[in-house]
Coordinates of C-alpha atoms in Angstrom, one line a residue:
X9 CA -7.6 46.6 -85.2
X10 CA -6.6 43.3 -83.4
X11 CA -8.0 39.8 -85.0
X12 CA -10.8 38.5 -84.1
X13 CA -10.0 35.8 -80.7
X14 CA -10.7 32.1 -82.4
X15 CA -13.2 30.2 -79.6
X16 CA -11.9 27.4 -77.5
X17 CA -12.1 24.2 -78.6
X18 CA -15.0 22.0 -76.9
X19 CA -13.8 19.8 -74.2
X20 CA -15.7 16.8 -73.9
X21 CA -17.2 15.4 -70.7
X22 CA -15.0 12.2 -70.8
X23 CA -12.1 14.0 -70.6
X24 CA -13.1 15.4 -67.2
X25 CA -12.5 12.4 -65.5
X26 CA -9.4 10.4 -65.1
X27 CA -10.6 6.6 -65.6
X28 CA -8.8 4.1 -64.4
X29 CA -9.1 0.4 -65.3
X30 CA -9.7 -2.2 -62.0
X31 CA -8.3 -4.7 -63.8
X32 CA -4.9 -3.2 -64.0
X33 CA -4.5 -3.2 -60.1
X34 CA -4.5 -6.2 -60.3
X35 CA -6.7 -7.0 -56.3
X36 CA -10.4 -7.0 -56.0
X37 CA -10.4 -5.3 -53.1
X38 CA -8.4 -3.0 -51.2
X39 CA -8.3 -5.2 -48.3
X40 CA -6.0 -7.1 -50.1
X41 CA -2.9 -4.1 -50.2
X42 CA -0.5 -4.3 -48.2
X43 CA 0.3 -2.5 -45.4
X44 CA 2.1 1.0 -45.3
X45 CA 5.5 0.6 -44.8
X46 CA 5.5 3.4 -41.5
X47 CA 9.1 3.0 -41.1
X48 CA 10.0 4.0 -45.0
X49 CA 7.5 6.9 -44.5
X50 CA 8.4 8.3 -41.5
X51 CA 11.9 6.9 -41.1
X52 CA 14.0 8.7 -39.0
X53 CA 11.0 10.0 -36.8
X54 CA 10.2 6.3 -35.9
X55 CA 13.7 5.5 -34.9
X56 CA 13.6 8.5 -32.7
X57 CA 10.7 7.2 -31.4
X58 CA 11.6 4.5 -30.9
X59 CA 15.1 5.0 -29.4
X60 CA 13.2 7.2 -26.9
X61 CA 10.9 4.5 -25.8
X62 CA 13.9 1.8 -24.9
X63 CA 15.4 4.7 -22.9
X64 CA 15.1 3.8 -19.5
X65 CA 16.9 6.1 -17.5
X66 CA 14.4 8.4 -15.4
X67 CA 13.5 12.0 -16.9
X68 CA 13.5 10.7 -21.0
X69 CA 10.2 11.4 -22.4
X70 CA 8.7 12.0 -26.0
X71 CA 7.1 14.8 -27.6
X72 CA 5.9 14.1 -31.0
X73 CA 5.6 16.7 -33.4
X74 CA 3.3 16.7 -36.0
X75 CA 0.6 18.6 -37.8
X76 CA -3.3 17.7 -37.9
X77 CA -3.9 14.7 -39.8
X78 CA -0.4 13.8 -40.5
X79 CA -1.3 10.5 -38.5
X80 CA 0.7 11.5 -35.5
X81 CA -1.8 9.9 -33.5
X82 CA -1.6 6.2 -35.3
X83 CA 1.8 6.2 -35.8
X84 CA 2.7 6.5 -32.4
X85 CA 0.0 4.3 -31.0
X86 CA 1.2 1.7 -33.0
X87 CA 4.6 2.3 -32.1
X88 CA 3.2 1.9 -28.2
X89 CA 1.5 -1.3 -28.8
X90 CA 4.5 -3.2 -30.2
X91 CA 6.6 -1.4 -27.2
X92 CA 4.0 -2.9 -24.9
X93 CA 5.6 -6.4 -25.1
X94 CA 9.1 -5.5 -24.2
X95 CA 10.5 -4.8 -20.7
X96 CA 9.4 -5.7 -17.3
X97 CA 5.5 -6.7 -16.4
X98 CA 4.4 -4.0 -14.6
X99 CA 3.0 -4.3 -10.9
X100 CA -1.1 -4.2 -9.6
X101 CA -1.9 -1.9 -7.0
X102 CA -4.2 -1.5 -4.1
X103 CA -4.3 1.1 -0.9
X104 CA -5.6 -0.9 2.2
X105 CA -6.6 0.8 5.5
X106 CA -3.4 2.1 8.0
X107 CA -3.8 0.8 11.6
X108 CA -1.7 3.2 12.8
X109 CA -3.3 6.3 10.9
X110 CA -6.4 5.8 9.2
X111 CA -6.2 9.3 7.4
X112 CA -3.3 7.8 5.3
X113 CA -4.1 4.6 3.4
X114 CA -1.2 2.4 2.8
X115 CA -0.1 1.4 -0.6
X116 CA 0.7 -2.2 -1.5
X117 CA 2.5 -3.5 -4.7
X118 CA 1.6 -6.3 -6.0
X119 CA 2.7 -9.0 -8.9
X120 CA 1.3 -8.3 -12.4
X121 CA -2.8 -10.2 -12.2
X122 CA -2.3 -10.5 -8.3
X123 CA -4.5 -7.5 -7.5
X124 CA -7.6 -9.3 -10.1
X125 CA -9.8 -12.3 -9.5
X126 CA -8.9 -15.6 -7.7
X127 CA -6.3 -12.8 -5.7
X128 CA -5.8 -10.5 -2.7
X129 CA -9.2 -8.6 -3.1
X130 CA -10.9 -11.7 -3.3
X131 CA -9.6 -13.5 -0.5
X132 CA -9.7 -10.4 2.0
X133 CA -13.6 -9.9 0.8
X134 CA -14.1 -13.8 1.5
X135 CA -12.5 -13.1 5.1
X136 CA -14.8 -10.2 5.8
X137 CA -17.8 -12.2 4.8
X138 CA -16.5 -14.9 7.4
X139 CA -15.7 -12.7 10.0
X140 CA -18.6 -11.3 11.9
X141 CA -20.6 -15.2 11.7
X142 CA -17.1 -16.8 13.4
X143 CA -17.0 -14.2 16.3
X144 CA -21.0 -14.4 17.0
X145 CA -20.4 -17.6 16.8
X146 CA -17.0 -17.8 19.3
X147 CA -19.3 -15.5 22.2
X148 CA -22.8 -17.5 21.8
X149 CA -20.3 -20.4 22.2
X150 CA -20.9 -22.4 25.7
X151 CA -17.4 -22.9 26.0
X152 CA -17.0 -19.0 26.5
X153 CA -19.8 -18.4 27.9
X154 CA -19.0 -21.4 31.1
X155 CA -15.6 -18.8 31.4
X156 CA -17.0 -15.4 31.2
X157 CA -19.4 -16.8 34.1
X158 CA -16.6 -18.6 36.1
X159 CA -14.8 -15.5 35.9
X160 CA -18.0 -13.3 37.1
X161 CA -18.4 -16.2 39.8
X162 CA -14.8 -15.7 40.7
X163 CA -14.8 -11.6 41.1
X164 CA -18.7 -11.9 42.7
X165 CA -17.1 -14.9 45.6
X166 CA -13.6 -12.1 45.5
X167 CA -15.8 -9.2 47.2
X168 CA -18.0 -11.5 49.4
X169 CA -14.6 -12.8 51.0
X170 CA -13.5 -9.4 51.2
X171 CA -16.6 -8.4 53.2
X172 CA -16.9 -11.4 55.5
X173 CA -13.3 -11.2 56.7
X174 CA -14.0 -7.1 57.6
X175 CA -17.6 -8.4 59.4
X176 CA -15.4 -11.8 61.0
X177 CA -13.1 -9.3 62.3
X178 CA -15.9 -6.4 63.3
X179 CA -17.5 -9.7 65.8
X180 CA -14.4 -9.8 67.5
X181 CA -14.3 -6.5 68.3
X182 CA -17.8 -6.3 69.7
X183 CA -18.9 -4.6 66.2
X184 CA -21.6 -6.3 63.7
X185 CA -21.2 -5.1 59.7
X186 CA -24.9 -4.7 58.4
X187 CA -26.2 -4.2 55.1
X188 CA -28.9 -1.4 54.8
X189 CA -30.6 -0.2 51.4
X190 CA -28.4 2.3 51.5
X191 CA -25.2 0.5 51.9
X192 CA -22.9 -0.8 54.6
X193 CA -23.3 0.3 58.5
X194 CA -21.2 -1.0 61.8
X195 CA -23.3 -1.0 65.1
X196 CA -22.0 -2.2 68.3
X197 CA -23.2 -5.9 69.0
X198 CA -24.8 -7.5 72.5
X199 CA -24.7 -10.6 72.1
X200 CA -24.3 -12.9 68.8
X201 CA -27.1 -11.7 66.4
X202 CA -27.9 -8.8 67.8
X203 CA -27.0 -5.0 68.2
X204 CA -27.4 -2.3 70.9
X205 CA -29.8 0.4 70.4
X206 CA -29.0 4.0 71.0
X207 CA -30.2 4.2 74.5
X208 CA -28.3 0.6 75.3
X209 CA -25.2 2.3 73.9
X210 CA -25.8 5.2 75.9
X211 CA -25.7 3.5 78.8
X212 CA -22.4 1.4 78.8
X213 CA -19.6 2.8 80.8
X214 CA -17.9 5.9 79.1
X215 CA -14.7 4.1 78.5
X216 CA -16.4 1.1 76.3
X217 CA -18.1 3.2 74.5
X218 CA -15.2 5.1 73.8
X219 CA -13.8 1.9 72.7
X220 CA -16.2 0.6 70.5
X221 CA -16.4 4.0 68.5
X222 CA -12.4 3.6 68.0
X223 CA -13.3 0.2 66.7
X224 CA -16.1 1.7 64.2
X225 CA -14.1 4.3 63.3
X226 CA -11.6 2.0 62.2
X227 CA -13.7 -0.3 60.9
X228 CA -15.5 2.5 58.7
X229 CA -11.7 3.5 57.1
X230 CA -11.3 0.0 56.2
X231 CA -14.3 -0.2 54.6
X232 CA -14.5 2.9 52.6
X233 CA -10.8 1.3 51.5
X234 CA -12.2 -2.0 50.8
X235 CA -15.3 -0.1 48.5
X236 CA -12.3 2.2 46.5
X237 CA -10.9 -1.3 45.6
X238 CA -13.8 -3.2 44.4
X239 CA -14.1 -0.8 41.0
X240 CA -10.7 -1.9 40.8
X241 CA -11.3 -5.4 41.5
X242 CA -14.5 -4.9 38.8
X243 CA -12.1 -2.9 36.6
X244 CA -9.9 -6.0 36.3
X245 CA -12.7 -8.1 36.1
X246 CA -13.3 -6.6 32.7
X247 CA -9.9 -6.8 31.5
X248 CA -10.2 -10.6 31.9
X249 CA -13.4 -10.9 30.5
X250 CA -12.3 -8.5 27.3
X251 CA -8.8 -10.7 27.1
X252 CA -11.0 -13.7 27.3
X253 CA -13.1 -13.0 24.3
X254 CA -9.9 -11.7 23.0
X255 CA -8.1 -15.4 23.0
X256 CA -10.8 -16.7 22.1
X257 CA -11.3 -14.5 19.0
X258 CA -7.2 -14.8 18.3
X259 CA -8.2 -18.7 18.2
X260 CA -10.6 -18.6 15.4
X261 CA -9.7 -16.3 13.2
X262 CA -5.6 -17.1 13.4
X263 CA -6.6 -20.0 11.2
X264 CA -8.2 -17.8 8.7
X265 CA -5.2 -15.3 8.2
X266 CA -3.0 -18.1 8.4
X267 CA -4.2 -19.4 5.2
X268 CA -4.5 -16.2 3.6
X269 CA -0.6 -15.7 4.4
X270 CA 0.0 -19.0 3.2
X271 CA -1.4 -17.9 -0.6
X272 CA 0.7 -14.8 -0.3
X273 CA 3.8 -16.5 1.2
X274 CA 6.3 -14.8 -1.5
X275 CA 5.0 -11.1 -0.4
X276 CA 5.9 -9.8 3.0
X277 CA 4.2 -6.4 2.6
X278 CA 0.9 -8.0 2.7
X279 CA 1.5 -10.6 5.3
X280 CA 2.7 -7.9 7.2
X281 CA -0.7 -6.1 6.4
X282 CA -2.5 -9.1 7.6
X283 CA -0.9 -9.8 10.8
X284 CA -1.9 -5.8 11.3
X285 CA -5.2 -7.1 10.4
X286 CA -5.3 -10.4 12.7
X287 CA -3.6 -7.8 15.5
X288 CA -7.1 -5.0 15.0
X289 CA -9.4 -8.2 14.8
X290 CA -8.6 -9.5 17.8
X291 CA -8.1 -5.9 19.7
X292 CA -11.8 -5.0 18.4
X293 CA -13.1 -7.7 20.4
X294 CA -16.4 -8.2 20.7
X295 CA -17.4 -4.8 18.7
X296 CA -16.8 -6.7 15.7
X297 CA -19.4 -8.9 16.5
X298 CA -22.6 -6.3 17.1
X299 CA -21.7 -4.4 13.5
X300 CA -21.4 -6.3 10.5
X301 CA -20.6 -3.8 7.3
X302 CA -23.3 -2.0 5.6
X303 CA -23.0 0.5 3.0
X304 CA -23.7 3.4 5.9
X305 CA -20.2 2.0 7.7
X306 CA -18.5 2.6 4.6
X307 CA -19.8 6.2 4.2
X308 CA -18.0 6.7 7.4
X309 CA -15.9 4.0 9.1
X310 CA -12.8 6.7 9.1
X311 CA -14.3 9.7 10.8
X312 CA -17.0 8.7 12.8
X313 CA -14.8 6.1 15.2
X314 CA -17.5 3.3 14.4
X315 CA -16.3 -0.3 14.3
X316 CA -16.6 -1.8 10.5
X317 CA -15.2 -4.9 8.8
X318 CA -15.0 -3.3 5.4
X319 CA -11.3 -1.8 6.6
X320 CA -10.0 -5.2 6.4
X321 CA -10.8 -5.1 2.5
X322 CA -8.5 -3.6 0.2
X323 CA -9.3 -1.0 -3.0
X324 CA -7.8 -2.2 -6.2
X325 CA -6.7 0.9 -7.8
X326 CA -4.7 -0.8 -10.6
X327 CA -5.0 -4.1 -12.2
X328 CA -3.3 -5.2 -14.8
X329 CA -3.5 -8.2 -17.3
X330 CA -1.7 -11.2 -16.4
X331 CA 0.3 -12.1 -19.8
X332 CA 2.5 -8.9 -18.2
X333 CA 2.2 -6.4 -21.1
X334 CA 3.1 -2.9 -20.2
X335 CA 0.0 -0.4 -20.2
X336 CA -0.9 1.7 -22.8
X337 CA -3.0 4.6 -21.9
X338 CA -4.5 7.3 -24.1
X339 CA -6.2 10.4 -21.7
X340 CA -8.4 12.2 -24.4
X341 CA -9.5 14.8 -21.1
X342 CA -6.3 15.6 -19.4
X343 CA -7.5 17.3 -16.1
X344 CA -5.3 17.4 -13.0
X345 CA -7.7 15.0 -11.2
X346 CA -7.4 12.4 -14.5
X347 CA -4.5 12.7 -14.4
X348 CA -3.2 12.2 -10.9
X349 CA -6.6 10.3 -9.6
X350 CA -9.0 11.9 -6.9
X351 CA -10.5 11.1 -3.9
X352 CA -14.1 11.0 -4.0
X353 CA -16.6 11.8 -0.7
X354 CA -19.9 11.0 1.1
X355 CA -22.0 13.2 2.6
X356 CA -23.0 11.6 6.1
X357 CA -25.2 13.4 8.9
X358 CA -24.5 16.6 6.7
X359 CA -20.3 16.2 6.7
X360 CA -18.3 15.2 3.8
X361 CA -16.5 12.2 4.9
X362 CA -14.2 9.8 2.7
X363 CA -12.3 6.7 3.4
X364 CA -9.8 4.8 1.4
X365 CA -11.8 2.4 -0.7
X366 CA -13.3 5.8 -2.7
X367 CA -9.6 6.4 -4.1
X368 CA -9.9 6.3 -7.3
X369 CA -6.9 6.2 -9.6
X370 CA -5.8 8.6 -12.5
X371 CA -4.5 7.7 -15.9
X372 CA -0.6 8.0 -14.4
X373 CA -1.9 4.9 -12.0
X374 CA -3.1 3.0 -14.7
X375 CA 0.0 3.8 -17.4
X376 CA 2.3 3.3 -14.6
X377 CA 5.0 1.0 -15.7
X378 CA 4.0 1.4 -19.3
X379 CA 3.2 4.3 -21.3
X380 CA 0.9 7.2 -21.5
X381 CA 0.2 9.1 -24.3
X382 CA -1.4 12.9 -24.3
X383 CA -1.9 16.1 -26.8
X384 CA -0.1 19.0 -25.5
X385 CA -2.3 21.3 -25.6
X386 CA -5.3 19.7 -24.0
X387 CA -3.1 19.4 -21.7
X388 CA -1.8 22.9 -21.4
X389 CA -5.7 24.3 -21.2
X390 CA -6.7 22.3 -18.6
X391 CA -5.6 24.1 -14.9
X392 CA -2.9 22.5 -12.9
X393 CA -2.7 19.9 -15.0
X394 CA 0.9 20.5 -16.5
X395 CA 2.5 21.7 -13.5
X396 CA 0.5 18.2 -11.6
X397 CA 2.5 16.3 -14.1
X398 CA 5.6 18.0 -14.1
X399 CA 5.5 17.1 -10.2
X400 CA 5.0 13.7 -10.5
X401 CA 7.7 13.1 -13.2
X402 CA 10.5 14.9 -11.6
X403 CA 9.6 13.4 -8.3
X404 CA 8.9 10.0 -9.3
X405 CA 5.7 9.6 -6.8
X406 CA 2.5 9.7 -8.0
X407 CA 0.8 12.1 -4.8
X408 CA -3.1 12.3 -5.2
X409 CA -4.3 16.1 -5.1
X410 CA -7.2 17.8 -5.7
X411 CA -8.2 21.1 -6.7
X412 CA -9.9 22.4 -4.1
X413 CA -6.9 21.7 -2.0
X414 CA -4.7 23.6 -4.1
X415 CA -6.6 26.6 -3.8
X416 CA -7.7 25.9 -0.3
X417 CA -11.0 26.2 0.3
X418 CA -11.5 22.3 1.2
X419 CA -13.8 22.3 4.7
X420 CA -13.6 18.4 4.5
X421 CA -11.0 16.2 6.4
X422 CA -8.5 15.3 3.7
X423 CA -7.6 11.7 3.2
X424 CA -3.5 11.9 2.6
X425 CA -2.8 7.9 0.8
X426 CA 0.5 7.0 0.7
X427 CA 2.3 8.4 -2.9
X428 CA 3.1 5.6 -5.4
X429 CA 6.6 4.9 -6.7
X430 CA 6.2 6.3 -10.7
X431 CA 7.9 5.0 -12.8
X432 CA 6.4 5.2 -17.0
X433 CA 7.2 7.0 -19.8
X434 CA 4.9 10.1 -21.4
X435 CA 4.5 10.9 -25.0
X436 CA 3.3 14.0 -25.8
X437 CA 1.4 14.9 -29.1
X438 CA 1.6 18.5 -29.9
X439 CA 2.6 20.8 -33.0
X440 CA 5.8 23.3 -33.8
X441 CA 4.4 25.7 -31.6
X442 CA 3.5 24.3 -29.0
X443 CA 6.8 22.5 -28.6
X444 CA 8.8 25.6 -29.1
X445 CA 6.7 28.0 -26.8
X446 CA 7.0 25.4 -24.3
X447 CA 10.9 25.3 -24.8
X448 CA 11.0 29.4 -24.9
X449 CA 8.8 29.8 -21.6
X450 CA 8.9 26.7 -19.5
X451 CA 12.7 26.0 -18.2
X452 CA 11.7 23.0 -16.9
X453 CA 10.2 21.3 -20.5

C-alpha cells in the first residue's frame, strides 16, 4: 500500500508576479533609453546591406531575408534613409508633346527641383496663358490688318490687269470682252462701244467673219488659260497672307521663348523642345488664335487633329526635392501598372482617347535614382508584375505597359512615351522560401 501523497504547499499570490522596482532603472521614462544598437543586433546582415546599397554597378540588388516581425521592415528602411544622402541627386522628369509624332511623348531630364515650382512647368503654363491674347492681339492689330488688305488690293488690281490687257488686245482685233452674270463673253465689235448683233454678223463678207471667229476662238483659249491661273494667283494669295500672319506671329512670340531659353540656357534638350515649340506656334498660324485650351481640347488634342495650346505644356511625372536626396520609395500594392506607371484615358464622342499629360508615373519613376523597396511576395501575386520588373532592370528603361495591352484586347489608340533611362536599386523583403523557390525556379533571380 503506497503512502499517502503529502499536498502541495500553498503558493501565494505575490509570488505570481515578478516585481520590479522603477527606481532601480534608474529613467523615469522609457523615452529616455537609448537607442538599439541595430548594427550589434543584426551585424553582419547590416554590413551586407549595406555593402549592397554602395554597389553601383548595374544588375546588384537586395533581397532581405527575414521572418514576420523580426523588424525586417525597419531595419532596412532605416538603413534607406541614411543611404538617401549619399551619391548623386537624382534627376526630375517630365514627357512634353513630340512634333514629329504626337503618339510618342518625348521624355526630358531635368536637374534635381527643376521639374517643381518657380521651373519649366511653370514657365511653359505662364506661356500658354500668354499665348492665345498675343496672337488675337497680333491679327486685330492695324498694322496687319493695312498688309493683309494691301496684299488683297494687290492680287484684286493682279487679275483686273490681267483682264484689261486680254479686252485691250480683243479691241484691236475688232473683238469686245464682256462680262455677263454668267461670266466672260467675246462678241465682235462695230464701232468703239458697241457690238454686232447676230444678223449684223451674219451679214459681213464670209471672209471677215471667218476672221473674227479665228480671233474669238483665240481669244476664248486665252481666256479659259487666264481663269486656270487666277486659283493660282488666289492660291498664292493665300500663302502670302498665311506667311504674313506667320511673321508676324514669329515676331511676338520669339520674344517669349527667347526668355524662356534664356532661364534654361544650361539645358539644350529643352531649348531644343522650345524652338520645336516657337517652330509649331508660328506654323499653326492663325488657328491658335480661334481655340484657346479648354478642358474638352485636352480630352482630345492627339486624336481628333484639333488645334490646342495645352501641347506646349509639359507633364511632370517626377519631381524631386531640391536638397538632392535620393528617393526612397516603399510600394505596399505592387501591381504591374504601380509599378511601371499607366496611361490613363478619356472617353470623347464615345472613343477612348489619351494624350500625354494623362501619363501617370509608377513607383520605378518615382524611386528612380534612389531606392525602392518591395515584399516579395506581394509582388509575386500580383500578375505581370515580376516579369514587368525583371524587364525594366535588365533593360535599364523604364517602358510604360498596360495590361490590357499585354493580353491584347486594347480597341483604343495606344500612346507609346518615350522609355526612361532606369537606373535605382530594389530591395526586396521576403522570407527563406520565397527566396529559395525563386532561386530553384526562376533562372533569371
Amino acid at each position: 500500500m503506497s503512502a499517502p501523497l503529502t499536498p502541495p504547499a500553498p503558493l501565494p499570490v505575490e509570488r505570481l508576479v515578478a516585481r520590479c522596482d522603477p527606481a532601480s532603472l534608474g529613467i523615469e521614462t522609457s523615452a529616455e533609453l537609448p537607442e538599439l544598437d541595430v548594427a550589434r543586433i543584426h551585424g553582419r546582415a547590416v554590413d551586407a546591406i549595406r555593402l549592397g546599397l554602395d554597389i553601383r554597378a548595374e544588375g546588384y540588388n537586395l533581397f532581405v531575408l527575414g521572418d514576420p516581425g523580426s523588424g525586417r521592415h525597419a531595419l532596412v528602411r532605416r538603413l534607406l534613409e541614411d543611404a538617401r544622402g549619399r551619391g548623386d541627386a537624382p534627376a526630375d522628369w517630365c514627357y512634353a508633346w513630340n512634333f514629329a509624332n504626337a503618339s510618342q511623348p518625348r521624355l526630358l531630364r531635368l536637374p534635381c527641383g527643376r521639374g517643381r515650382g518657380p521651373a519649366l512647368r511653370d514657365d511653359l503654363a505662364r506661356f500658354v496663358e500668354e499665348l492665345v491674347p498675343a496672337i488675337g492681339a497680333v491679327f486685330e492689330s492695324e498694322e496687319h490688318r493695312n498688309r493683309i488688305e494691301a496684299l488683297q488690293e494687290e492680287a484684286k488690281a493682279r487679275e483686273e490687269s490681267a483682264l484689261r490687257s486680254l479686252g485691250d488686245e480683243a479691241q484691236k482685233l475688232g473683238v469686245a470682252l464682256l462680262r455677263t452674270p454668267h461670266g466672260f463673253a467675246f462678241l465682235p465689235m462695230k464701232g468703239e462701244g458697241s457690238t454686232l448683233t447676230q444678223e449684223e454678223f451674219e451679214k459681213l463678207p464670209e471672209p471677215r467673219q471667218h476672221e473674227l471667229g479665228e480671233h474669238i476662238r483665240a481669244l476664248h483659249e486665252r481666256l479659259h488659260r487666264l481663269m486656270g491661273d487666277f486659283p493660282r494667283w488666289r492660291h498664292e494669295l493665300q500663302n502670302r497672307m498665311r506667311d504674313a500672319g506667320r511673321e508676324a506671329i514669329r515676331a511676338t512670340v520669339t520674344h517669349l521663348i527667347d526668355e524662356l531659353e534664356a532661364r534654361h540656357a544650361d539645358l539644350p534638350e529643352v531649348c531644343d523642345h522650345l524652338d520645336a515649340v516657337l517652330a509649331d506656334v508660328v506654323a499653326s498660324g492663325e488657328s491658335l488664335r480661334a481655340t484657346p485650351h479648354t478642358d474638352e481640347d485636352s480630352e482630345s488634342l492627339t486624336y481628333t487633329g484639333s488645334i490646342s495650346v495645352q501641347r506646349y505644356l509639359v507633364n511632370l511625372l517626377v519631381a524631386n526635392p531640391a536638397d538632392g536626396a535620393r528617393p526612397m520609395v516603399y510600394e505596399d500594392h505592387p501591381t504591374l501598372q504601380n509599378l511601371v506607371g499607366r496611361i490613363d484615358h478619356l472617353v470623347h464622342m464615345g472613343t477612348l482617347v489619351s494624350n500625354f499629360t494623362l501619363i501617370r508615373a509608377g513607383a520605378l519613376h518615382r524611386a528612380n535614382g534612389g531606392f525602392l523597396m518591395l515584399d516579395a511576395l506581394k509582388l509575386l501575386s500580383q500578375p505581370f508584375a515580376w516579369e514587368g520588373l525583371k524587364r525594366a532592370l535588365k533593360s535599364a528603361r523604364l517602358r510604360i505597359e498596360s495590361l490590357s495591352e499585354l493580353i491584347g484586347v486594347t480597341g483604343s489608340v495606344q500612346l507609346e512615351p518615350e522609355p526612361m533611362p532606369l537606373e535605382l536599386k530594389v530591395v526586396l523583403i521576403g522570407d527563406r522560401l520565397t527566396y529559395y523557390l525563386l532561386g530553384q525556379y526562376d533562372p533569371e533571380f
